[in-house]
Amino acid sequence: MKTEIIRIDPVRPEPYKLEYCGAVLRYGGLVAFPTETVYGLGANAFLDNAVRKVFEAKGRPADNPLIVHVAYYASAESAGEFADGRQRNLFYALGAKFWPGPLTMIIKKRSVIPDSVSCGLDTVGIRMPSNRIAAGLLRAARVPIAAPSANSSGRPSPTRFEHVLEDMYGKVDVIIDGGECSVGVESTVLDLNGPEPTVLRPGAVTREDIARVAGTCGEYGWSSADLHVDKPRSPGMKYRHYAPKARMLMFSGTPDAVRRAILARLRAEKTAGKRVGVLETEEQICYYNEADVLLSLGPENEPRAHAQALFAALRQFDAAGVDVIFARALEAEGVDDAVMNRMFRAAGGTVLPAEE
Ligand code: TXA
Ligand code: MG
C-alpha cells in the first residue's frame, strides 16, 4: 500500500491539510495522527471495514477494543449512551474538568458503532484529545474516529513521527508528521459503569484527580496477579505490552540497593557477552558507565519527564541492539503510577527485589 506522509504544523495546523486528512478518514481510509498522549491510528468509527483494517495494520488481537475519539460532546453521545442521569452527570463533570485531554471514559455503546470497535463488548471508550492536530482532524472528519495507538501490536506506543514510520509505513493511507507527543503515555482509561468510577489503565489524569471531581475512584490493580487473570476488565491489560525486543529486568528497593543489584547482574551479563542497557533517572545514571547504552528518564522528582521519555527510550534500546535492559521501580506517585505500569508490563510482569 502507498503511504502518504503529510507534515502538519503542531502549533498552527494548516486547515487545508486537516480537511484533506479528515476526508481520507471519513471515506474509510487509515490516518496515523499525533495526540497529546501517543500517536493514534484512526479510522471512521461508523465503518466496520475501515475499523477492521486498523486491526490488520497493527496485527492486533481481535478481542482488544478501540477507543473512539471525538471533537464534540454531541459526537460522544452519538457513539455512547448513559445508563442513567447519575452517570450522565459524572461524564459531563469529568469532561468539564479533563477534556479535551488524556482521559478515556467507558460508557454503554450505541448500536451504530460496529462490533469491530468494541470487540463484542456492550461498552465503548470515548476520548476528546487536546492536541491541536488531533482536534482539528476530528472536526474535519465530522465523524467519531476509532483509534488505538499507532504501533505494531506489542511494541512500545509511538510518541514521535519516526516511531510511526517504523511500524506503519506501507500499511496505512496517511501518516501525519506532527511533532512529539507532550504527555508520552496513553490516556487514563476510566470505567463509568460500576458503582464507582474505576481506573482500568493509569495515565496522566490520576486516580486522585478523578476522586476530586467524582468524590471517589477505584482502581484495577496492576500487580502480577491482576496481569495474569483470564478475564481482565480491560482486555488490553492481558497482553504483554510495550515490549522492547530486549529482556527487561526491573528491580525494586532503595536506590543504593538497586544499584548494587543491577551492577552485579550487569557484570554477569557482560561477561556472558551480552549487550546491556540501563534506564535510570538523571541522578542515578552516572553510576552505570559500564553499560553499553545509558538512557535517562529525566530528573528523579519529575514524573512528567519520565512519561515523556519512556517509550522513546525503549525503542532506542532496540535500535542499539541491546539484549538486556536494567531499570528501577520508582515510587508510583502521580503520573509515575502510569510510567511504572508500562515498565512493569514491558518487564513481563516481574519485579525483582534488590537485597539490602
Ligand atoms: O491515549 C490513548 O488512549 C491512545 C491515543 C491514540 O488516544 N490510544 C490508545 O489506544 O492507547 P489503545 O487501543 O492502544 O488502548 C486502548 C485501551 C486498551 O487497553 C483497551 O483494552 C481499552 O483501552 N479499552 C477500550 N475499550 C474498552 C472497553 N469498552 N472496555 C474496557 N477497556 C477498553
Ligand atoms: Mg496500544
mmCIF file of C-alpha atoms and ligand atoms in Angstrom:
data_model
loop_
_atom_site.group_PDB
_atom_site.id
_atom_site.type_symbol
_atom_site.label_atom_id
_atom_site.label_comp_id
_atom_site.label_asym_id
_atom_site.label_seq_id
_atom_site.Cartn_x
_atom_site.Cartn_y
_atom_site.Cartn_z
ATOM 1 C CA MET A 1 0.000 0.000 0.000
ATOM 2 C CA LYS A 2 1.186 3.502 -0.781
ATOM 3 C CA THR A 3 1.545 5.626 2.343
ATOM 4 C CA GLU A 4 1.368 9.379 2.031
ATOM 5 C CA ILE A 5 3.362 11.447 4.524
ATOM 6 C CA ILE A 6 1.950 14.827 5.390
ATOM 7 C CA ARG A 7 3.776 17.302 7.599
ATOM 8 C CA ILE A 8 1.433 19.447 9.665
ATOM 9 C CA ASP A 9 2.411 22.351 11.914
ATOM 10 C CA PRO A 10 1.695 21.262 15.517
ATOM 11 C CA VAL A 11 1.114 24.850 16.668
ATOM 12 C CA ARG A 12 -0.862 26.215 13.697
ATOM 13 C CA PRO A 13 -2.158 23.173 11.789
ATOM 14 C CA GLU A 14 -2.804 24.108 8.140
ATOM 15 C CA PRO A 15 -6.601 23.899 7.629
ATOM 16 C CA TYR A 16 -6.367 22.525 4.054
ATOM 17 C CA LYS A 17 -4.206 19.632 5.240
ATOM 18 C CA LEU A 18 -6.624 18.843 8.067
ATOM 19 C CA GLU A 19 -9.554 18.921 5.592
ATOM 20 C CA TYR A 20 -7.740 16.506 3.302
ATOM 21 C CA CYS A 21 -6.812 14.045 6.085
ATOM 22 C CA GLY A 22 -10.304 14.373 7.551
ATOM 23 C CA ALA A 23 -11.802 13.372 4.194
ATOM 24 C CA VAL A 24 -9.476 10.357 3.939
ATOM 25 C CA LEU A 25 -10.803 9.228 7.330
ATOM 26 C CA ARG A 26 -14.440 9.978 6.555
ATOM 27 C CA TYR A 27 -14.343 7.884 3.385
ATOM 28 C CA GLY A 28 -12.776 4.844 5.059
ATOM 29 C CA GLY A 29 -9.003 5.401 4.912
ATOM 30 C CA LEU A 30 -6.498 4.974 7.731
ATOM 31 C CA VAL A 31 -4.644 8.027 9.054
ATOM 32 C CA ALA A 32 -1.973 7.993 11.771
ATOM 33 C CA PHE A 33 -2.022 11.251 13.728
ATOM 34 C CA PRO A 34 -0.428 12.770 16.833
ATOM 35 C CA THR A 35 -2.359 13.224 20.065
ATOM 36 C CA GLU A 36 -1.065 14.669 23.353
ATOM 37 C CA THR A 37 -0.584 11.109 24.699
ATOM 38 C CA VAL A 38 0.786 8.983 21.841
ATOM 39 C CA TYR A 39 0.233 8.779 18.065
ATOM 40 C CA GLY A 40 -3.055 7.115 17.126
ATOM 41 C CA LEU A 41 -4.081 5.090 14.068
ATOM 42 C CA GLY A 42 -7.505 6.409 13.090
ATOM 43 C CA ALA A 43 -10.472 5.008 11.173
ATOM 44 C CA ASN A 44 -14.087 6.173 10.780
ATOM 45 C CA ALA A 45 -15.754 4.571 13.826
ATOM 46 C CA PHE A 46 -19.030 4.085 11.890
ATOM 47 C CA LEU A 47 -17.399 1.997 9.129
ATOM 48 C CA ASP A 48 -16.860 -1.646 10.010
ATOM 49 C CA ASN A 49 -14.496 -2.202 7.061
ATOM 50 C CA ALA A 50 -12.267 0.727 7.965
ATOM 51 C CA VAL A 51 -12.065 -0.406 11.589
ATOM 52 C CA ARG A 52 -11.094 -3.931 10.536
ATOM 53 C CA LYS A 53 -8.191 -2.526 8.542
ATOM 54 C CA VAL A 54 -6.830 -0.988 11.759
ATOM 55 C CA PHE A 55 -6.609 -4.411 13.397
ATOM 56 C CA GLU A 56 -4.868 -5.758 10.304
ATOM 57 C CA ALA A 57 -2.307 -2.939 10.099
ATOM 58 C CA LYS A 58 -1.379 -3.344 13.767
ATOM 59 C CA GLY A 59 -1.583 -7.122 13.955
ATOM 60 C CA ARG A 60 -3.900 -6.507 16.920
ATOM 61 C CA PRO A 61 -5.752 -9.369 18.634
ATOM 62 C CA ALA A 62 -9.444 -9.286 17.671
ATOM 63 C CA ASP A 63 -10.621 -9.121 21.287
ATOM 64 C CA ASN A 64 -8.953 -5.832 22.233
ATOM 65 C CA PRO A 65 -11.416 -2.932 21.704
ATOM 66 C CA LEU A 66 -10.581 0.503 20.265
ATOM 67 C CA ILE A 67 -11.150 3.926 21.814
ATOM 68 C CA VAL A 68 -13.449 6.325 19.943
ATOM 69 C CA HIS A 69 -12.110 9.883 19.577
ATOM 70 C CA VAL A 70 -14.385 12.912 19.288
ATOM 71 C CA ALA A 71 -14.167 16.680 18.950
ATOM 72 C CA TYR A 72 -17.626 17.412 20.379
ATOM 73 C CA TYR A 73 -19.879 16.119 23.164
ATOM 74 C CA ALA A 74 -22.570 15.566 20.513
ATOM 75 C CA SER A 75 -20.251 13.083 18.768
ATOM 76 C CA ALA A 76 -19.608 11.378 22.102
ATOM 77 C CA GLU A 77 -23.353 10.967 22.528
ATOM 78 C CA SER A 78 -23.670 9.581 19.017
ATOM 79 C CA ALA A 79 -21.265 6.771 19.943
ATOM 80 C CA GLY A 80 -22.295 6.056 23.521
ATOM 81 C CA GLU A 81 -25.292 6.438 25.810
ATOM 82 C CA PHE A 82 -25.816 6.785 29.544
ATOM 83 C CA ALA A 83 -27.274 4.214 31.927
ATOM 84 C CA ASP A 84 -28.926 6.949 33.986
ATOM 85 C CA GLY A 85 -28.786 10.613 34.984
ATOM 86 C CA ARG A 86 -26.144 9.991 37.604
ATOM 87 C CA GLN A 87 -23.755 8.523 35.034
ATOM 88 C CA ARG A 88 -24.515 11.354 32.628
ATOM 89 C CA ASN A 89 -23.696 13.959 35.297
ATOM 90 C CA LEU A 90 -20.456 12.200 36.168
ATOM 91 C CA PHE A 91 -19.446 12.020 32.492
ATOM 92 C CA TYR A 92 -20.036 15.733 31.975
ATOM 93 C CA ALA A 93 -18.407 16.733 35.272
ATOM 94 C CA LEU A 94 -15.262 14.763 34.411
ATOM 95 C CA GLY A 95 -15.358 16.027 30.820
ATOM 96 C CA ALA A 96 -15.622 19.630 32.017
ATOM 97 C CA LYS A 97 -12.505 19.123 34.125
ATOM 98 C CA PHE A 98 -10.300 16.880 31.967
ATOM 99 C CA TRP A 99 -11.452 17.222 28.342
ATOM 100 C CA PRO A 100 -10.018 17.879 25.938
ATOM 101 C CA GLY A 101 -7.216 15.772 27.411
ATOM 102 C CA PRO A 102 -5.742 12.373 28.296
ATOM 103 C CA LEU A 103 -8.865 10.740 29.754
ATOM 104 C CA THR A 104 -10.960 7.953 28.171
ATOM 105 C CA MET A 105 -14.390 7.268 29.673
ATOM 106 C CA ILE A 106 -16.220 3.978 29.162
ATOM 107 C CA ILE A 107 -19.998 4.081 28.831
ATOM 108 C CA LYS A 108 -22.624 1.975 27.107
ATOM 109 C CA LYS A 109 -22.152 1.586 23.342
ATOM 110 C CA ARG A 110 -24.794 2.655 20.808
ATOM 111 C CA SER A 111 -25.624 0.160 18.066
ATOM 112 C CA VAL A 112 -24.354 2.490 15.278
ATOM 113 C CA ILE A 113 -20.845 1.695 16.469
ATOM 114 C CA PRO A 114 -19.905 -1.641 14.859
ATOM 115 C CA ASP A 115 -18.861 -4.607 16.991
ATOM 116 C CA SER A 116 -15.402 -4.439 15.421
ATOM 117 C CA VAL A 117 -14.760 -1.302 17.544
ATOM 118 C CA SER A 118 -15.890 -2.801 20.842
ATOM 119 C CA CYS A 119 -14.914 -6.402 20.058
ATOM 120 C CA GLY A 120 -18.310 -7.615 21.135
ATOM 121 C CA LEU A 121 -18.451 -5.689 24.452
ATOM 122 C CA ASP A 122 -21.607 -3.612 25.034
ATOM 123 C CA THR A 123 -19.466 -0.657 26.133
ATOM 124 C CA VAL A 124 -17.308 1.902 24.349
ATOM 125 C CA GLY A 125 -14.376 4.069 25.451
ATOM 126 C CA ILE A 126 -14.581 7.731 24.401
ATOM 127 C CA ARG A 127 -11.885 10.395 24.451
ATOM 128 C CA MET A 128 -11.645 14.053 23.371
ATOM 129 C CA PRO A 129 -7.952 14.775 22.689
ATOM 130 C CA SER A 130 -6.411 18.225 23.189
ATOM 131 C CA ASN A 131 -3.545 18.054 20.674
ATOM 132 C CA ARG A 132 -4.270 20.720 18.029
ATOM 133 C CA ILE A 133 -3.729 18.445 15.057
ATOM 134 C CA ALA A 134 -5.893 15.711 16.603
ATOM 135 C CA ALA A 135 -8.676 18.155 17.496
ATOM 136 C CA GLY A 136 -8.596 19.800 14.050
ATOM 137 C CA LEU A 137 -8.548 16.444 12.295
ATOM 138 C CA LEU A 138 -11.570 15.218 14.270
ATOM 139 C CA ARG A 139 -13.510 18.383 13.411
ATOM 140 C CA ALA A 140 -12.585 17.968 9.755
ATOM 141 C CA ALA A 141 -13.538 14.275 9.721
ATOM 142 C CA ARG A 142 -17.011 15.135 11.086
ATOM 143 C CA VAL A 143 -17.381 11.535 12.348
ATOM 144 C CA PRO A 144 -16.103 9.840 15.524
ATOM 145 C CA ILE A 145 -12.713 8.224 14.929
ATOM 146 C CA ALA A 146 -11.735 4.856 16.376
ATOM 147 C CA ALA A 147 -8.013 4.894 17.112
ATOM 148 C CA PRO A 148 -5.622 2.648 19.003
ATOM 149 C CA SER A 149 -2.007 3.655 19.489
ATOM 150 C CA ALA A 150 -0.210 3.639 16.110
ATOM 151 C CA ASN A 151 2.358 0.938 16.963
ATOM 152 C CA SER A 152 2.519 -2.634 15.728
ATOM 153 C CA SER A 153 0.761 -4.713 18.368
ATOM 154 C CA GLY A 154 3.070 -5.492 21.305
ATOM 155 C CA ARG A 155 5.632 -2.781 20.537
ATOM 156 C CA PRO A 156 6.036 0.389 22.614
ATOM 157 C CA SER A 157 3.488 3.088 21.738
ATOM 158 C CA PRO A 158 4.792 5.750 19.324
ATOM 159 C CA THR A 159 5.487 9.180 20.782
ATOM 160 C CA ARG A 160 7.235 10.569 17.671
ATOM 161 C CA PHE A 161 6.564 10.551 13.943
ATOM 162 C CA GLU A 162 9.669 8.392 13.348
ATOM 163 C CA HIS A 163 8.209 5.638 15.561
ATOM 164 C CA VAL A 164 5.019 5.550 13.488
ATOM 165 C CA LEU A 165 7.019 5.472 10.279
ATOM 166 C CA GLU A 166 8.942 2.460 11.627
ATOM 167 C CA ASP A 167 5.777 0.463 12.382
ATOM 168 C CA MET A 168 3.143 1.681 9.887
ATOM 169 C CA TYR A 169 4.817 2.700 6.633
ATOM 170 C CA GLY A 170 3.221 0.785 3.754
ATOM 171 C CA LYS A 171 0.273 -0.309 5.907
ATOM 172 C CA VAL A 172 -1.844 2.844 6.136
ATOM 173 C CA ASP A 173 -3.043 5.630 3.795
ATOM 174 C CA VAL A 174 -1.571 8.646 5.559
ATOM 175 C CA ILE A 175 0.959 9.270 8.322
ATOM 176 C CA ILE A 176 0.878 12.782 9.712
ATOM 177 C CA ASP A 177 4.246 14.146 10.786
ATOM 178 C CA GLY A 178 3.113 16.374 13.628
ATOM 179 C CA GLY A 179 5.883 16.558 16.194
ATOM 180 C CA GLU A 180 6.346 14.951 19.597
ATOM 181 C CA CYS A 181 3.597 13.898 21.971
ATOM 182 C CA SER A 182 3.675 16.045 25.101
ATOM 183 C CA VAL A 183 2.390 13.503 27.649
ATOM 184 C CA GLY A 184 4.082 10.357 26.324
ATOM 185 C CA VAL A 185 1.924 7.621 27.914
ATOM 186 C CA GLU A 186 -1.561 6.591 26.812
ATOM 187 C CA SER A 187 -4.727 8.079 28.302
ATOM 188 C CA THR A 188 -6.238 7.076 31.624
ATOM 189 C CA VAL A 189 -8.995 4.538 30.894
ATOM 190 C CA LEU A 190 -11.884 5.056 33.313
ATOM 191 C CA ASP A 191 -14.874 2.735 33.566
ATOM 192 C CA LEU A 192 -18.087 4.578 34.486
ATOM 193 C CA ASN A 193 -20.303 1.506 34.571
ATOM 194 C CA GLY A 194 -19.690 0.284 38.122
ATOM 195 C CA PRO A 195 -20.895 1.654 41.474
ATOM 196 C CA GLU A 196 -17.869 3.976 41.471
ATOM 197 C CA PRO A 197 -15.644 5.177 38.614
ATOM 198 C CA THR A 198 -12.727 2.765 38.228
ATOM 199 C CA VAL A 199 -9.341 3.304 36.580
ATOM 200 C CA LEU A 200 -8.622 0.361 34.261
ATOM 201 C CA ARG A 201 -5.389 1.833 32.861
ATOM 202 C CA PRO A 202 -3.472 4.575 34.714
ATOM 203 C CA GLY A 203 -2.471 7.696 32.781
ATOM 204 C CA ALA A 204 -1.698 11.384 33.218
ATOM 205 C CA VAL A 205 -5.113 12.005 34.795
ATOM 206 C CA THR A 206 -4.584 10.234 38.124
ATOM 207 C CA ARG A 207 -6.994 8.430 40.406
ATOM 208 C CA GLU A 208 -6.654 11.316 42.889
ATOM 209 C CA ASP A 209 -7.573 13.799 40.116
ATOM 210 C CA ILE A 210 -10.730 11.786 39.358
ATOM 211 C CA ALA A 211 -11.658 11.388 43.024
ATOM 212 C CA ARG A 212 -11.504 15.165 43.483
ATOM 213 C CA VAL A 213 -14.316 15.508 40.932
ATOM 214 C CA ALA A 214 -16.247 12.269 41.454
ATOM 215 C CA GLY A 215 -15.862 12.040 45.242
ATOM 216 C CA THR A 216 -14.482 8.524 44.902
ATOM 217 C CA CYS A 217 -12.445 6.475 42.443
ATOM 218 C CA GLY A 218 -11.450 2.834 42.415
ATOM 219 C CA GLU A 219 -8.606 1.266 40.520
ATOM 220 C CA TYR A 220 -7.993 -2.003 38.853
ATOM 221 C CA GLY A 221 -4.714 -3.126 40.384
ATOM 222 C CA TRP A 222 -1.873 -3.957 38.037
ATOM 223 C CA SER A 223 0.109 -6.355 40.181
ATOM 224 C CA SER A 224 1.320 -9.570 38.564
ATOM 225 C CA ALA A 225 -1.769 -11.351 39.916
ATOM 226 C CA ASP A 226 -4.060 -8.967 38.007
ATOM 227 C CA LEU A 227 -1.944 -9.168 34.885
ATOM 228 C CA HIS A 228 -2.315 -12.918 34.632
ATOM 229 C CA VAL A 229 -6.075 -13.262 35.192
ATOM 230 C CA ASP A 230 -8.058 -14.729 32.296
ATOM 231 C CA LYS A 231 -10.797 -12.156 32.107
ATOM 232 C CA PRO A 232 -9.444 -8.712 32.940
ATOM 233 C CA ARG A 233 -11.917 -5.791 32.956
ATOM 234 C CA SER A 234 -9.909 -4.124 30.222
ATOM 235 C CA PRO A 235 -8.960 -6.626 27.511
ATOM 236 C CA GLY A 236 -5.761 -4.707 26.711
ATOM 237 C CA MET A 237 -4.408 -5.455 30.177
ATOM 238 C CA LYS A 238 -3.851 -9.121 29.487
ATOM 239 C CA TYR A 239 -1.301 -8.716 26.734
ATOM 240 C CA ARG A 240 2.434 -8.357 27.240
ATOM 241 C CA HIS A 241 2.719 -4.867 26.021
ATOM 242 C CA TYR A 242 5.060 -2.013 25.411
ATOM 243 C CA ALA A 243 7.641 -4.674 24.920
ATOM 244 C CA PRO A 244 11.110 -3.870 23.661
ATOM 245 C CA LYS A 245 12.855 -6.733 21.859
ATOM 246 C CA ALA A 246 15.376 -6.879 24.700
ATOM 247 C CA ARG A 247 14.660 -8.595 28.011
ATOM 248 C CA MET A 248 13.860 -6.004 30.655
ATOM 249 C CA LEU A 249 14.798 -6.595 34.302
ATOM 250 C CA MET A 250 13.197 -4.294 36.831
ATOM 251 C CA PHE A 251 14.448 -4.051 40.430
ATOM 252 C CA SER A 252 12.739 -2.611 43.495
ATOM 253 C CA GLY A 253 14.415 -1.282 46.639
ATOM 254 C CA THR A 254 16.367 1.773 47.748
ATOM 255 C CA PRO A 255 18.465 3.418 45.003
ATOM 256 C CA ASP A 256 21.636 2.105 46.703
ATOM 257 C CA ALA A 257 20.430 -1.478 46.985
ATOM 258 C CA VAL A 258 19.136 -1.417 43.418
ATOM 259 C CA ARG A 259 22.441 -0.028 42.174
ATOM 260 C CA ARG A 260 24.384 -2.888 43.797
ATOM 261 C CA ALA A 261 21.951 -5.474 42.438
ATOM 262 C CA ILE A 262 21.998 -4.051 38.919
ATOM 263 C CA LEU A 263 25.794 -3.683 38.794
ATOM 264 C CA ALA A 264 26.315 -7.298 39.899
ATOM 265 C CA ARG A 265 23.836 -8.614 37.349
ATOM 266 C CA LEU A 266 25.103 -6.252 34.645
ATOM 267 C CA ARG A 267 28.677 -7.518 35.017
ATOM 268 C CA ALA A 268 27.482 -11.120 34.787
ATOM 269 C CA GLU A 269 25.553 -10.369 31.582
ATOM 270 C CA LYS A 270 28.538 -8.556 30.065
ATOM 271 C CA THR A 271 30.821 -11.483 30.922
ATOM 272 C CA ALA A 272 28.337 -13.699 29.109
ATOM 273 C CA GLY A 273 28.841 -11.499 26.041
ATOM 274 C CA LYS A 274 25.531 -9.625 26.201
ATOM 275 C CA ARG A 275 24.923 -6.003 25.271
ATOM 276 C CA VAL A 276 23.350 -4.262 28.249
ATOM 277 C CA GLY A 277 21.384 -1.055 28.682
ATOM 278 C CA VAL A 278 20.349 0.887 31.773
ATOM 279 C CA LEU A 279 17.263 3.066 32.087
ATOM 280 C CA GLU A 280 17.530 5.298 35.157
ATOM 281 C CA THR A 281 16.903 8.799 36.411
ATOM 282 C CA GLU A 282 19.383 11.593 35.761
ATOM 283 C CA GLU A 283 20.627 11.350 39.372
ATOM 284 C CA GLN A 284 21.421 7.611 39.119
ATOM 285 C CA ILE A 285 22.509 7.068 35.529
ATOM 286 C CA CYS A 286 26.102 8.221 36.192
ATOM 287 C CA TYR A 287 26.799 5.034 38.174
ATOM 288 C CA TYR A 288 26.435 2.784 35.151
ATOM 289 C CA ASN A 289 29.285 3.709 32.824
ATOM 290 C CA GLU A 290 29.991 0.006 32.351
ATOM 291 C CA ALA A 291 26.724 -0.418 30.428
ATOM 292 C CA ASP A 292 26.706 -0.257 26.614
ATOM 293 C CA VAL A 293 23.713 2.076 26.404
ATOM 294 C CA LEU A 294 22.644 4.556 29.112
ATOM 295 C CA LEU A 295 19.313 6.335 28.800
ATOM 296 C CA SER A 296 17.846 8.845 31.227
ATOM 297 C CA LEU A 297 14.226 9.174 32.338
ATOM 298 C CA GLY A 298 14.926 12.756 33.442
ATOM 299 C CA PRO A 299 15.124 14.122 36.981
ATOM 300 C CA GLU A 300 14.035 11.760 39.781
ATOM 301 C CA ASN A 301 11.276 14.068 41.039
ATOM 302 C CA GLU A 302 9.747 14.900 37.646
ATOM 303 C CA PRO A 303 7.241 12.143 36.781
ATOM 304 C CA ARG A 304 6.051 14.049 33.708
ATOM 305 C CA ALA A 305 9.544 13.874 32.244
ATOM 306 C CA HIS A 306 9.607 10.106 32.886
ATOM 307 C CA ALA A 307 6.326 9.676 30.998
ATOM 308 C CA GLN A 308 7.631 11.680 28.057
ATOM 309 C CA ALA A 309 10.905 9.752 27.856
ATOM 310 C CA LEU A 310 9.854 6.145 28.431
ATOM 311 C CA PHE A 311 8.605 4.804 25.079
ATOM 312 C CA ALA A 312 11.252 6.573 23.001
ATOM 313 C CA ALA A 313 13.901 5.078 25.297
ATOM 314 C CA LEU A 314 12.543 1.536 24.894
ATOM 315 C CA ARG A 315 12.697 1.927 21.120
ATOM 316 C CA GLN A 316 16.191 3.377 21.330
ATOM 317 C CA PHE A 317 17.441 0.328 23.239
ATOM 318 C CA ASP A 318 16.074 -1.856 20.444
ATOM 319 C CA ALA A 319 17.718 0.269 17.771
ATOM 320 C CA ALA A 320 21.036 -0.068 19.622
ATOM 321 C CA GLY A 321 20.717 -3.868 19.651
ATOM 322 C CA VAL A 322 20.673 -4.214 23.433
ATOM 323 C CA ASP A 323 19.984 -7.734 24.847
ATOM 324 C CA VAL A 324 19.115 -6.817 28.437
ATOM 325 C CA ILE A 325 17.705 -3.582 29.896
ATOM 326 C CA PHE A 326 18.050 -2.821 33.615
ATOM 327 C CA ALA A 327 15.668 -0.435 35.352
ATOM 328 C CA ARG A 328 14.435 0.532 38.811
ATOM 329 C CA ALA A 329 10.863 0.573 40.091
ATOM 330 C CA LEU A 330 10.155 4.192 41.048
ATOM 331 C CA GLU A 331 7.688 5.365 43.689
ATOM 332 C CA ALA A 332 4.309 5.222 41.874
ATOM 333 C CA GLU A 333 3.412 8.850 42.697
ATOM 334 C CA GLY A 334 1.279 10.901 40.274
ATOM 335 C CA VAL A 335 1.990 10.118 36.624
ATOM 336 C CA ASP A 336 4.739 7.722 37.744
ATOM 337 C CA ASP A 337 1.936 5.274 38.508
ATOM 338 C CA ALA A 338 1.280 5.150 34.752
ATOM 339 C CA VAL A 339 5.007 5.021 33.959
ATOM 340 C CA MET A 340 5.572 2.103 36.355
ATOM 341 C CA ASN A 341 2.526 0.297 34.942
ATOM 342 C CA ARG A 342 4.093 0.435 31.438
ATOM 343 C CA MET A 343 7.571 -0.546 32.663
ATOM 344 C CA PHE A 344 6.168 -3.410 34.710
ATOM 345 C CA ARG A 345 4.428 -4.751 31.639
ATOM 346 C CA ALA A 346 7.499 -4.248 29.459
ATOM 347 C CA ALA A 347 9.321 -6.353 32.062
ATOM 348 C CA GLY A 348 6.795 -9.141 31.541
ATOM 349 C CA GLY A 349 5.119 -8.568 34.906
ATOM 350 C CA THR A 350 8.047 -9.285 37.215
ATOM 351 C CA VAL A 351 9.872 -7.012 39.658
ATOM 352 C CA LEU A 352 12.994 -8.364 41.367
ATOM 353 C CA PRO A 353 13.584 -7.254 44.963
ATOM 354 C CA ALA A 354 17.105 -5.869 45.496
ATOM 355 C CA GLU A 355 18.652 -7.300 48.685
ATOM 356 C CA GLU A 356 19.606 -4.732 51.318
HETATM 357 O O1 TXA B 1 -4.035 7.823 24.744
HETATM 358 C C1 TXA B 1 -4.662 6.921 24.208
HETATM 359 O O2 TXA B 1 -5.621 6.360 24.748
HETATM 360 C C2 TXA B 1 -4.220 6.483 22.809
HETATM 361 C C3 TXA B 1 -4.437 7.662 21.863
HETATM 362 C C4 TXA B 1 -4.219 7.287 20.422
HETATM 363 O O3 TXA B 1 -5.709 8.204 22.070
HETATM 364 N N1 TXA B 1 -4.944 5.329 22.398
HETATM 365 C C5 TXA B 1 -4.715 4.096 22.938
HETATM 366 O O4 TXA B 1 -5.500 3.091 22.410
HETATM 367 O O5 TXA B 1 -3.894 3.893 23.790
HETATM 368 P P1 TXA B 1 -5.158 1.554 22.596
HETATM 369 O O6 TXA B 1 -6.106 0.851 21.715
HETATM 370 O O7 TXA B 1 -3.728 1.321 22.380
HETATM 371 O O8 TXA B 1 -5.562 1.242 24.088
HETATM 372 C C6 TXA B 1 -6.922 1.230 24.449
HETATM 373 C C7 TXA B 1 -7.096 0.543 25.775
HETATM 374 C C8 TXA B 1 -6.890 -0.943 25.657
HETATM 375 O O9 TXA B 1 -6.208 -1.395 26.831
HETATM 376 C C9 TXA B 1 -8.308 -1.484 25.607
HETATM 377 O O10 TXA B 1 -8.413 -2.808 26.083
HETATM 378 C C10 TXA B 1 -9.040 -0.500 26.496
HETATM 379 O O11 TXA B 1 -8.436 0.743 26.237
HETATM 380 N N2 TXA B 1 -10.478 -0.408 26.137
HETATM 381 C C11 TXA B 1 -11.025 0.112 25.018
HETATM 382 N N3 TXA B 1 -12.361 0.000 25.030
HETATM 383 C C12 TXA B 1 -12.682 -0.614 26.193
HETATM 384 C C13 TXA B 1 -13.918 -1.040 26.788
HETATM 385 N N4 TXA B 1 -15.084 -0.847 26.188
HETATM 386 N N5 TXA B 1 -13.857 -1.653 27.987
HETATM 387 C C14 TXA B 1 -12.661 -1.859 28.614
HETATM 388 N N6 TXA B 1 -11.468 -1.479 28.095
HETATM 389 C C15 TXA B 1 -11.475 -0.872 26.903
HETATM 390 MG MG MG B 2 -1.903 0.452 22.431
#
